[in-house]
PDB file of C-alpha atoms in Angstrom:
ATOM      1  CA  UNK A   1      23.339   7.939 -30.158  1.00  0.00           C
ATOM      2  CA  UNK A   2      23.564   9.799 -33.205  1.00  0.00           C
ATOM      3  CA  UNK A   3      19.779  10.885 -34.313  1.00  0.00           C
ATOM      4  CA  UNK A   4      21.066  12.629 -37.418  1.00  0.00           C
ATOM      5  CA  UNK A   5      23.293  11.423 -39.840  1.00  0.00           C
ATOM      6  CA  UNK A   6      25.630  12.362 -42.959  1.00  0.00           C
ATOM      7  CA  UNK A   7      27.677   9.406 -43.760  1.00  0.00           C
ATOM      8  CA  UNK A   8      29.812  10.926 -46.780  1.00  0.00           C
ATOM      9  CA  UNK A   9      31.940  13.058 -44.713  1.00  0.00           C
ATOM     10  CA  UNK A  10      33.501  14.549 -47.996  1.00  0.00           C
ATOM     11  CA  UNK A  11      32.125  15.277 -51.406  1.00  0.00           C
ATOM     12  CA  UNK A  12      34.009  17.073 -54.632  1.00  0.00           C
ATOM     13  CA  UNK A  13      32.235  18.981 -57.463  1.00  0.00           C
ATOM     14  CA  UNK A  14      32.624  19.971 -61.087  1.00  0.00           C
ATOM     15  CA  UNK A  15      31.508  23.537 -61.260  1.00  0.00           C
ATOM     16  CA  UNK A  16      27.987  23.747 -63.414  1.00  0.00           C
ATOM     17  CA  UNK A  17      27.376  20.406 -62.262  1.00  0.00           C
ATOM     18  CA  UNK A  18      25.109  19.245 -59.656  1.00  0.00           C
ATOM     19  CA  UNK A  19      25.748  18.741 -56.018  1.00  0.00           C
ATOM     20  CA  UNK A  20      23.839  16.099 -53.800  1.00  0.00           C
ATOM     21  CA  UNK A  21      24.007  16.473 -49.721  1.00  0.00           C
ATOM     22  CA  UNK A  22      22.496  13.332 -48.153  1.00  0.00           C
ATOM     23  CA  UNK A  23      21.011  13.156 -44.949  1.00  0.00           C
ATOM     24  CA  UNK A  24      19.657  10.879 -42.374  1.00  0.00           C
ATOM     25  CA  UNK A  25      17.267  10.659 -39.330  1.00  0.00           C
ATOM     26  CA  UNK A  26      16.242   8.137 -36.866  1.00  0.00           C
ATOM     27  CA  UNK A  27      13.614  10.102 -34.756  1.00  0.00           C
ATOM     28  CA  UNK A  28       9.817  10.262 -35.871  1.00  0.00           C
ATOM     29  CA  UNK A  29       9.174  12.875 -34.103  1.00  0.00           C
ATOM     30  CA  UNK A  30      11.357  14.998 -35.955  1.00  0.00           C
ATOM     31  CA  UNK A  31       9.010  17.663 -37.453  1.00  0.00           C
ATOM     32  CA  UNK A  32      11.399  20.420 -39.183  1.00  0.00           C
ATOM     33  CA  UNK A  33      14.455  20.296 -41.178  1.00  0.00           C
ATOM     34  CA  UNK A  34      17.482  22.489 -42.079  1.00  0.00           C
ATOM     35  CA  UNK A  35      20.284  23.069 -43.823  1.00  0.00           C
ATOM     36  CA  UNK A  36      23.317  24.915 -42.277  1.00  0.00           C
ATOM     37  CA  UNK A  37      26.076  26.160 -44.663  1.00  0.00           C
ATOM     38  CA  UNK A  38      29.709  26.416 -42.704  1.00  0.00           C
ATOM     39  CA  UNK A  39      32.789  28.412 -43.704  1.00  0.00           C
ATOM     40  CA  UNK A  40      35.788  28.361 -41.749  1.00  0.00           C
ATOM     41  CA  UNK A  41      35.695  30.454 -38.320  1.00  0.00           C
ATOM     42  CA  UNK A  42      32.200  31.227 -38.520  1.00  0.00           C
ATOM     43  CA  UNK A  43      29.145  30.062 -37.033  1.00  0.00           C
ATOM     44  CA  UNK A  44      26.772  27.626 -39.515  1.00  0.00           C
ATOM     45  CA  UNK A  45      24.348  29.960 -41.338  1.00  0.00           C
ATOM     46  CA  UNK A  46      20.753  29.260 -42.380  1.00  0.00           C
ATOM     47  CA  UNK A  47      20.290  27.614 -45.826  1.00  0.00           C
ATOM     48  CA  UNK A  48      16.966  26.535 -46.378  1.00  0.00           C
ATOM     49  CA  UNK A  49      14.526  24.433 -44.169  1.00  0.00           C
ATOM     50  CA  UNK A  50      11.813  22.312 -44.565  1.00  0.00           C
ATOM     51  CA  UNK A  51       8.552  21.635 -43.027  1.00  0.00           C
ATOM     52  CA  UNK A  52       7.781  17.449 -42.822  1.00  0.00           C
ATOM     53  CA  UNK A  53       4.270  18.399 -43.913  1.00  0.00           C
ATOM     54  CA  UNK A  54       6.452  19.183 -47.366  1.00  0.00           C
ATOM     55  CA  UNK A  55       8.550  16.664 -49.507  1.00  0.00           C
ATOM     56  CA  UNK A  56      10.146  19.409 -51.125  1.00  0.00           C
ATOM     57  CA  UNK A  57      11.332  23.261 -50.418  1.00  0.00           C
ATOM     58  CA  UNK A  58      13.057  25.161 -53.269  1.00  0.00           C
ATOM     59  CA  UNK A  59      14.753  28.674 -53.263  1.00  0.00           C
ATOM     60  CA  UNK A  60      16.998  29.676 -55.855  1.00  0.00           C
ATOM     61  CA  UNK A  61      19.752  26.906 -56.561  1.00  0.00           C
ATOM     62  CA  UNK A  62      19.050  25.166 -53.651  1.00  0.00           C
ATOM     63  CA  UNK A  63      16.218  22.338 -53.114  1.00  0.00           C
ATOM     64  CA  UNK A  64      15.459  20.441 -50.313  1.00  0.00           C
ATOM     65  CA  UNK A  65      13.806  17.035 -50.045  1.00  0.00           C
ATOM     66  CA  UNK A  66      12.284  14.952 -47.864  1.00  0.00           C
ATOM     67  CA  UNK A  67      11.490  10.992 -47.615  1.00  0.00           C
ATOM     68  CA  UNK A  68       9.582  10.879 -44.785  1.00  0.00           C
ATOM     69  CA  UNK A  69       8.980   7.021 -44.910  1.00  0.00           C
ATOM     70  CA  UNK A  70      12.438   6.632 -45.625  1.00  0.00           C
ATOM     71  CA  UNK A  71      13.616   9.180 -42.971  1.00  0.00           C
ATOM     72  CA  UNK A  72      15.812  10.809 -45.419  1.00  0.00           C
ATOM     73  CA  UNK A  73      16.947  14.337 -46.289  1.00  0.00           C
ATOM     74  CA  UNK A  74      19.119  15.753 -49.096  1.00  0.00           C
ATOM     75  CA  UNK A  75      19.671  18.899 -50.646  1.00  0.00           C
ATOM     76  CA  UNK A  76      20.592  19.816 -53.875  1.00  0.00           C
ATOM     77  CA  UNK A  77      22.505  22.455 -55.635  1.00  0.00           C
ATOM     78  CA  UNK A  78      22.389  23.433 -59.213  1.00  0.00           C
ATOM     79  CA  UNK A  79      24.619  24.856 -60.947  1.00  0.00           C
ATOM     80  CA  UNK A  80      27.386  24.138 -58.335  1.00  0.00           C
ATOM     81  CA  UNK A  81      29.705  27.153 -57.954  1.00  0.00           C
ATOM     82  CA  UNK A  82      32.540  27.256 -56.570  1.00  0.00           C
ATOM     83  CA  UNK A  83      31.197  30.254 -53.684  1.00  0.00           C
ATOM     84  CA  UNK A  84      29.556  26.809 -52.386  1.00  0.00           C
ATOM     85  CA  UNK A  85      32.302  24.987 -51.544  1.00  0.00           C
ATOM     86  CA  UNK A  86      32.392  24.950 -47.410  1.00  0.00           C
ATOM     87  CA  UNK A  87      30.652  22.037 -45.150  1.00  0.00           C
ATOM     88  CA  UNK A  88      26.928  21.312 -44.945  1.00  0.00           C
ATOM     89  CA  UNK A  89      25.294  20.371 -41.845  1.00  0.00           C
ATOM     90  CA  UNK A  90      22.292  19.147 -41.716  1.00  0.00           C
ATOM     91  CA  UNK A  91      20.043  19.826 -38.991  1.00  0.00           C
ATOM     92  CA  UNK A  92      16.087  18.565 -37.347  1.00  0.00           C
ATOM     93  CA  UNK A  93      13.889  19.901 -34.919  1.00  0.00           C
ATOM     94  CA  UNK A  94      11.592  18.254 -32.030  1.00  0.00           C
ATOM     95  CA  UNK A  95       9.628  21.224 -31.075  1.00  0.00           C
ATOM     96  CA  UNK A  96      12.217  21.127 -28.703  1.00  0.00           C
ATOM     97  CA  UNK A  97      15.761  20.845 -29.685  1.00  0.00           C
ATOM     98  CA  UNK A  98      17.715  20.861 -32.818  1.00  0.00           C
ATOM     99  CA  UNK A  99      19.990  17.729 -33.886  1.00  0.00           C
ATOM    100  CA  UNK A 100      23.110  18.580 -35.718  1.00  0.00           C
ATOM    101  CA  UNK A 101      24.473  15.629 -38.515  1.00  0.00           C
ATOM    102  CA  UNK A 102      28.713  15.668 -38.366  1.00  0.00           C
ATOM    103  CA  UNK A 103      28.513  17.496 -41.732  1.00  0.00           C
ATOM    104  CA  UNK A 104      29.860  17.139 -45.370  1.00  0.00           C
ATOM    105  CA  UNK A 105      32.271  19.058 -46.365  1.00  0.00           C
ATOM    106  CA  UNK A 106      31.845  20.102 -50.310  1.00  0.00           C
ATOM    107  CA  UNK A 107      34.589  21.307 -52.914  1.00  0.00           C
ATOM    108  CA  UNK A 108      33.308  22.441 -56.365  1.00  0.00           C
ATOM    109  CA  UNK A 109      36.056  22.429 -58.458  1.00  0.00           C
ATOM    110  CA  UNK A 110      36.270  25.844 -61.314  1.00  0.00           C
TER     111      UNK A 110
ATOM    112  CA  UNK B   1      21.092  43.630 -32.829  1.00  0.00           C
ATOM    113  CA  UNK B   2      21.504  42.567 -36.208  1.00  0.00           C
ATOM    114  CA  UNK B   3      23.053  38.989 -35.516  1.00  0.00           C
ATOM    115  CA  UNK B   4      24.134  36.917 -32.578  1.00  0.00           C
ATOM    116  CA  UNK B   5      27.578  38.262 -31.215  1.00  0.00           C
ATOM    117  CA  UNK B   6      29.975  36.010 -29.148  1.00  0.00           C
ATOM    118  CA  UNK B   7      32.706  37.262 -27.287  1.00  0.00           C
ATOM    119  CA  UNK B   8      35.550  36.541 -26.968  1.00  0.00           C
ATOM    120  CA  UNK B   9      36.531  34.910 -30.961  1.00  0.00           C
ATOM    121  CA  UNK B  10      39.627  33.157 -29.520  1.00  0.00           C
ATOM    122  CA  UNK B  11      41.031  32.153 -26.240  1.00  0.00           C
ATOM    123  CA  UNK B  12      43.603  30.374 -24.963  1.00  0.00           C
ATOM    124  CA  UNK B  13      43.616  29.449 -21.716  1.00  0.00           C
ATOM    125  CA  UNK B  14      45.732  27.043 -19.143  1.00  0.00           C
ATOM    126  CA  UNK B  15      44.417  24.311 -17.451  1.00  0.00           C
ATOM    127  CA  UNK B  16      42.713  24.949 -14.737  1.00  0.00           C
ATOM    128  CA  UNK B  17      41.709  28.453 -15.339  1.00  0.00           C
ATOM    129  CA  UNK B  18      38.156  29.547 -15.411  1.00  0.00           C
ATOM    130  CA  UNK B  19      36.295  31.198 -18.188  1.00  0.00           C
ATOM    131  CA  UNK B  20      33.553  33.209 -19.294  1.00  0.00           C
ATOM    132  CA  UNK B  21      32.006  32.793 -22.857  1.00  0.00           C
ATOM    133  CA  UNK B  22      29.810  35.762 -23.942  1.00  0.00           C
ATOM    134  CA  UNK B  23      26.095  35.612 -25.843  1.00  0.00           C
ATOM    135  CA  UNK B  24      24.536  38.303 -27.162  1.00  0.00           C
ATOM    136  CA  UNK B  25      21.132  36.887 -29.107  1.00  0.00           C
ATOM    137  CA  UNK B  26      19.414  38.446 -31.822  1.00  0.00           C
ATOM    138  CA  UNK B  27      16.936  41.297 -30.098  1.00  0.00           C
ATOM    139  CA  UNK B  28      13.649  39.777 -29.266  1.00  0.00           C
ATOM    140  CA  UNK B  29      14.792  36.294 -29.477  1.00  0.00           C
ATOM    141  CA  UNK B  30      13.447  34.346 -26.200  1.00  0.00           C
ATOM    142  CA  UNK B  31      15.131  31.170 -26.878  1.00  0.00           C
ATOM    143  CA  UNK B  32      19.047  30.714 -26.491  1.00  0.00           C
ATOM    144  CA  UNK B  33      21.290  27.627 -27.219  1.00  0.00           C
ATOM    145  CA  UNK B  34      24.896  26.613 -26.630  1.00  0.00           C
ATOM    146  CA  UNK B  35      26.180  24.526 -28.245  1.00  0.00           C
ATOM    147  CA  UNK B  36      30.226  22.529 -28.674  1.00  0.00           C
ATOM    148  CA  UNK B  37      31.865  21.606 -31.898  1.00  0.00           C
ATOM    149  CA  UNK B  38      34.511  19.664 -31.716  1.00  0.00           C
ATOM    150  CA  UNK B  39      37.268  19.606 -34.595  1.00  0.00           C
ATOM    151  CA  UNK B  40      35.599  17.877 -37.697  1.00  0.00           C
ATOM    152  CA  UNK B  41      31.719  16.910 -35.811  1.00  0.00           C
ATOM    153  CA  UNK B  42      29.233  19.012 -35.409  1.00  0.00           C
ATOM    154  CA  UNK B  43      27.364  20.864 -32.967  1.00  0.00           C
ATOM    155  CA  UNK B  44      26.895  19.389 -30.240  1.00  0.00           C
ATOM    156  CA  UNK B  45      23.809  20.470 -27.602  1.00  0.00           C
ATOM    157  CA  UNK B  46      24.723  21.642 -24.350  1.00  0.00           C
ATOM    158  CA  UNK B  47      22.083  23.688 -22.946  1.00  0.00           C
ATOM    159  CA  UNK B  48      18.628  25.766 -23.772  1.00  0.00           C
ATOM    160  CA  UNK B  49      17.638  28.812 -22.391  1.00  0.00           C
ATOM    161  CA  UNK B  50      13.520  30.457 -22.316  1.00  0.00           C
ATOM    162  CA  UNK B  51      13.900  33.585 -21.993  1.00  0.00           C
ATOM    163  CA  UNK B  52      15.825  33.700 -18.192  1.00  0.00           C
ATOM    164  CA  UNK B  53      14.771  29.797 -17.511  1.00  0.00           C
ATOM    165  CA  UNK B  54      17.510  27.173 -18.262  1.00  0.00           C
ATOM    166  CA  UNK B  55      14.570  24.435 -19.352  1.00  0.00           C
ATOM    167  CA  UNK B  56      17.270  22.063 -20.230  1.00  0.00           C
ATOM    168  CA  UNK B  57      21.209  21.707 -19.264  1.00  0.00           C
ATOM    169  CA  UNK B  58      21.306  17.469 -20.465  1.00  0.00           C
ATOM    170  CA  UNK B  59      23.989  18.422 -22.403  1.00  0.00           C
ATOM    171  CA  UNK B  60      26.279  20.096 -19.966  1.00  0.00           C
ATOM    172  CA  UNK B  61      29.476  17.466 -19.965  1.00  0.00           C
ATOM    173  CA  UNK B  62      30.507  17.990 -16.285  1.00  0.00           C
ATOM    174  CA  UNK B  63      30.260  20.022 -13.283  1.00  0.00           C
ATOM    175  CA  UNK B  64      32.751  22.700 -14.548  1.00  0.00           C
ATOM    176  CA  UNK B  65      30.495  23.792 -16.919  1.00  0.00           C
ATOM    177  CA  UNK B  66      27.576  26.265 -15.869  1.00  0.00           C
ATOM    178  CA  UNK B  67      25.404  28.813 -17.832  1.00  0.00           C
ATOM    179  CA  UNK B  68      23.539  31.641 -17.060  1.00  0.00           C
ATOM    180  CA  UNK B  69      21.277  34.453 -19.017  1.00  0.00           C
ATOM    181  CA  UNK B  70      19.671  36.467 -15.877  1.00  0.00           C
ATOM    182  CA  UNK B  71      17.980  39.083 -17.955  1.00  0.00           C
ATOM    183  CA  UNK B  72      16.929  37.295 -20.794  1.00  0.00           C
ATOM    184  CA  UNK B  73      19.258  38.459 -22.829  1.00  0.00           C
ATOM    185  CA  UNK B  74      22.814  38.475 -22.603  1.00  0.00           C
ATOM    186  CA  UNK B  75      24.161  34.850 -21.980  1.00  0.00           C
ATOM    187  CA  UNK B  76      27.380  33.116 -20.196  1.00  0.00           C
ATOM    188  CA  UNK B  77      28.740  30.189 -20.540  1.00  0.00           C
ATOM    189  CA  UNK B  78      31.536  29.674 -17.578  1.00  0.00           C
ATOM    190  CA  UNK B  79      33.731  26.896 -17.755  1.00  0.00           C
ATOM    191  CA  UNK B  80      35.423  26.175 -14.723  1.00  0.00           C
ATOM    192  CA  UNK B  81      38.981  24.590 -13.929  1.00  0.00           C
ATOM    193  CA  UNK B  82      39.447  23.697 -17.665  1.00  0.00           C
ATOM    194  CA  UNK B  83      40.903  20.860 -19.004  1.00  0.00           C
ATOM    195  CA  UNK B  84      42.546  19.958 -22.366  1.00  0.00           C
ATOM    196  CA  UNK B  85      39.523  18.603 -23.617  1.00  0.00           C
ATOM    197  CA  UNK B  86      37.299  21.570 -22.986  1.00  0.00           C
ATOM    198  CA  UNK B  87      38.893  22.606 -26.180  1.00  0.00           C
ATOM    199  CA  UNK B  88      36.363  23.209 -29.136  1.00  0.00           C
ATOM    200  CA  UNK B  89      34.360  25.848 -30.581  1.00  0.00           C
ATOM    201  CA  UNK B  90      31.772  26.851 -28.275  1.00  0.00           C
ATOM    202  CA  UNK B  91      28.835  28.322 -30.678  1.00  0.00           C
ATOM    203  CA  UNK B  92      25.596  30.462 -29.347  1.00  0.00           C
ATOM    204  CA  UNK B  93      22.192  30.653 -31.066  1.00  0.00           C
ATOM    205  CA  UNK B  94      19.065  32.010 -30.628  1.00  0.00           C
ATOM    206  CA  UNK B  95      15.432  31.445 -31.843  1.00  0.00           C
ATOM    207  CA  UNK B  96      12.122  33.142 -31.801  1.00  0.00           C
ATOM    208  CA  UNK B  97      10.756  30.856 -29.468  1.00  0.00           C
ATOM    209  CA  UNK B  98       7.421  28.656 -29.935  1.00  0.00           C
ATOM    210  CA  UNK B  99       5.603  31.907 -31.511  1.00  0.00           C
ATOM    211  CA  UNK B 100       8.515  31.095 -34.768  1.00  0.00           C
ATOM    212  CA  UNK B 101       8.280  27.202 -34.223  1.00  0.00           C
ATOM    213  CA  UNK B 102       9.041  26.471 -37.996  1.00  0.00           C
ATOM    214  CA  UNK B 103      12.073  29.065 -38.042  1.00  0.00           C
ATOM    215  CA  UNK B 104      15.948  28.537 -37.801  1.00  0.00           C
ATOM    216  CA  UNK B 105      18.238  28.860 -35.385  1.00  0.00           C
ATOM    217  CA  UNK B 106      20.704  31.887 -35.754  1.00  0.00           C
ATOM    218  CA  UNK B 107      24.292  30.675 -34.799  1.00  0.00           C
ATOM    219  CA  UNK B 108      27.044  33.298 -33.471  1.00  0.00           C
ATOM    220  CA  UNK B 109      30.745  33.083 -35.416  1.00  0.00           C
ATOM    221  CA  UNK B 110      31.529  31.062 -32.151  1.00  0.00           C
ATOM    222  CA  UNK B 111      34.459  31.097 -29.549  1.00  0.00           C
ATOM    223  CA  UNK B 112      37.645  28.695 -30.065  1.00  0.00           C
ATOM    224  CA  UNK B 113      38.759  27.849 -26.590  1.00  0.00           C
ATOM    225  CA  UNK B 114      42.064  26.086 -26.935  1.00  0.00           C
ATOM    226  CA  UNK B 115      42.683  25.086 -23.167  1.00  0.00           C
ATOM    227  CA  UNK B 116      47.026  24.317 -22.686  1.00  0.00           C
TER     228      UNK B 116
END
């Protein structure tokens, strides 16, 4: 059973414009939350994260927020560039493991 | 190290041939992951290591598949007798470990095993 979830498997961009990455959870318990930015052959890489003590995390272009009661996660990214276009995974923590969402995969168009 | 390193990027192997997947975690790192990704999903758990102890292998999909890191450092992940759907992206990460509880996991480039 899937306890993280991105159900728009693809999303396209105007560059400058802003880019939304949605996110779901089942699990309570979930504690921590991350973003994971993909490019072909390689490994996800660190994004940005946020604590669920937080409802929102911010570094540079990229914010994260968080709807606890709604167990809901997105990120946003603005101005969109086209260096961003790859797929987005989006990831919680237990204390224990990490859950991996099936991803979105984002094209900013120049 | 500066990264996690995997080893080997690629390989192609024929079914029922074993093989050995290679983990080298970020210096310092106690905690080590393995993790699948199948073509368009994402990663998948397979198994957790604590410094040398493998706390939890739930994820392991069969028999053929065993892990080890006997040093604390270094990791394998064998595969044996593999079959055509064994083939996927195996990815390695590590972690500081409960004394970096609010800190990411650090994922290797990964190794595409395409078994024929």
């Amino acid at each position: 059973d899937q306890q993280v979830k991105q159900n728009s498997p693809s999303l396209s961009v105007q560059e400058g414009r802003i880019s939304i990455l949605n996110c779901d959870y089942t699990n309570s318990m979930f504690d921590y939350f991350l973003w994971y930015k993909k490019y072909p052959a390689e490994g996800p890489t660190f994004l940005i994260s946020i604590s669920s003590i937080k409802d929102k995390n911010e570094d540079g272009r990229f914010t994260v927020f968080l709807n606890k009661s709604a167990k809901h996660l997105s990120l946003h990214i603005v101005p969109s560039q086209p260096g961003d276009s790859a797929v987005y995974f989006c990831a919680a923590f237990d204390g224990n493991q990490f859950y991996f969402g099936t991803g979105t995969s984002l094209t900013v168009i120049p | 190290g500066a990264g996690v390193s995997q080893s080997p990027r690629y390989k192609v192997a024929k079914r029922g041939q074993d093989v050995a997947l290679r983990c080298d975690p970020i210096s310092g790192h106690v905690s080590l992951f393995w993790y699948q990704q199948a073509l368009g999903q994402g990663p998948e758990f397979l198994t957790y290591f604590q410094n040398e102890a493998q706390l939890d292998k739930s994820g392991l999909p069969s028999d053929r598949f065993f892990a080890e890191r006997p040093e604390g450092s270094v990791s394998t992940l064998k595969i044996q007798r593999t079959q055509q759907e064994d083939s996927a992206v195996y990815l390695c990460a590590s972690h500081g470990g409960l004394s970096s509880y609010n800190s990411p996991l650090h994922f290797g480039n990964g190794t595409r095993l395409t078994v024929t």
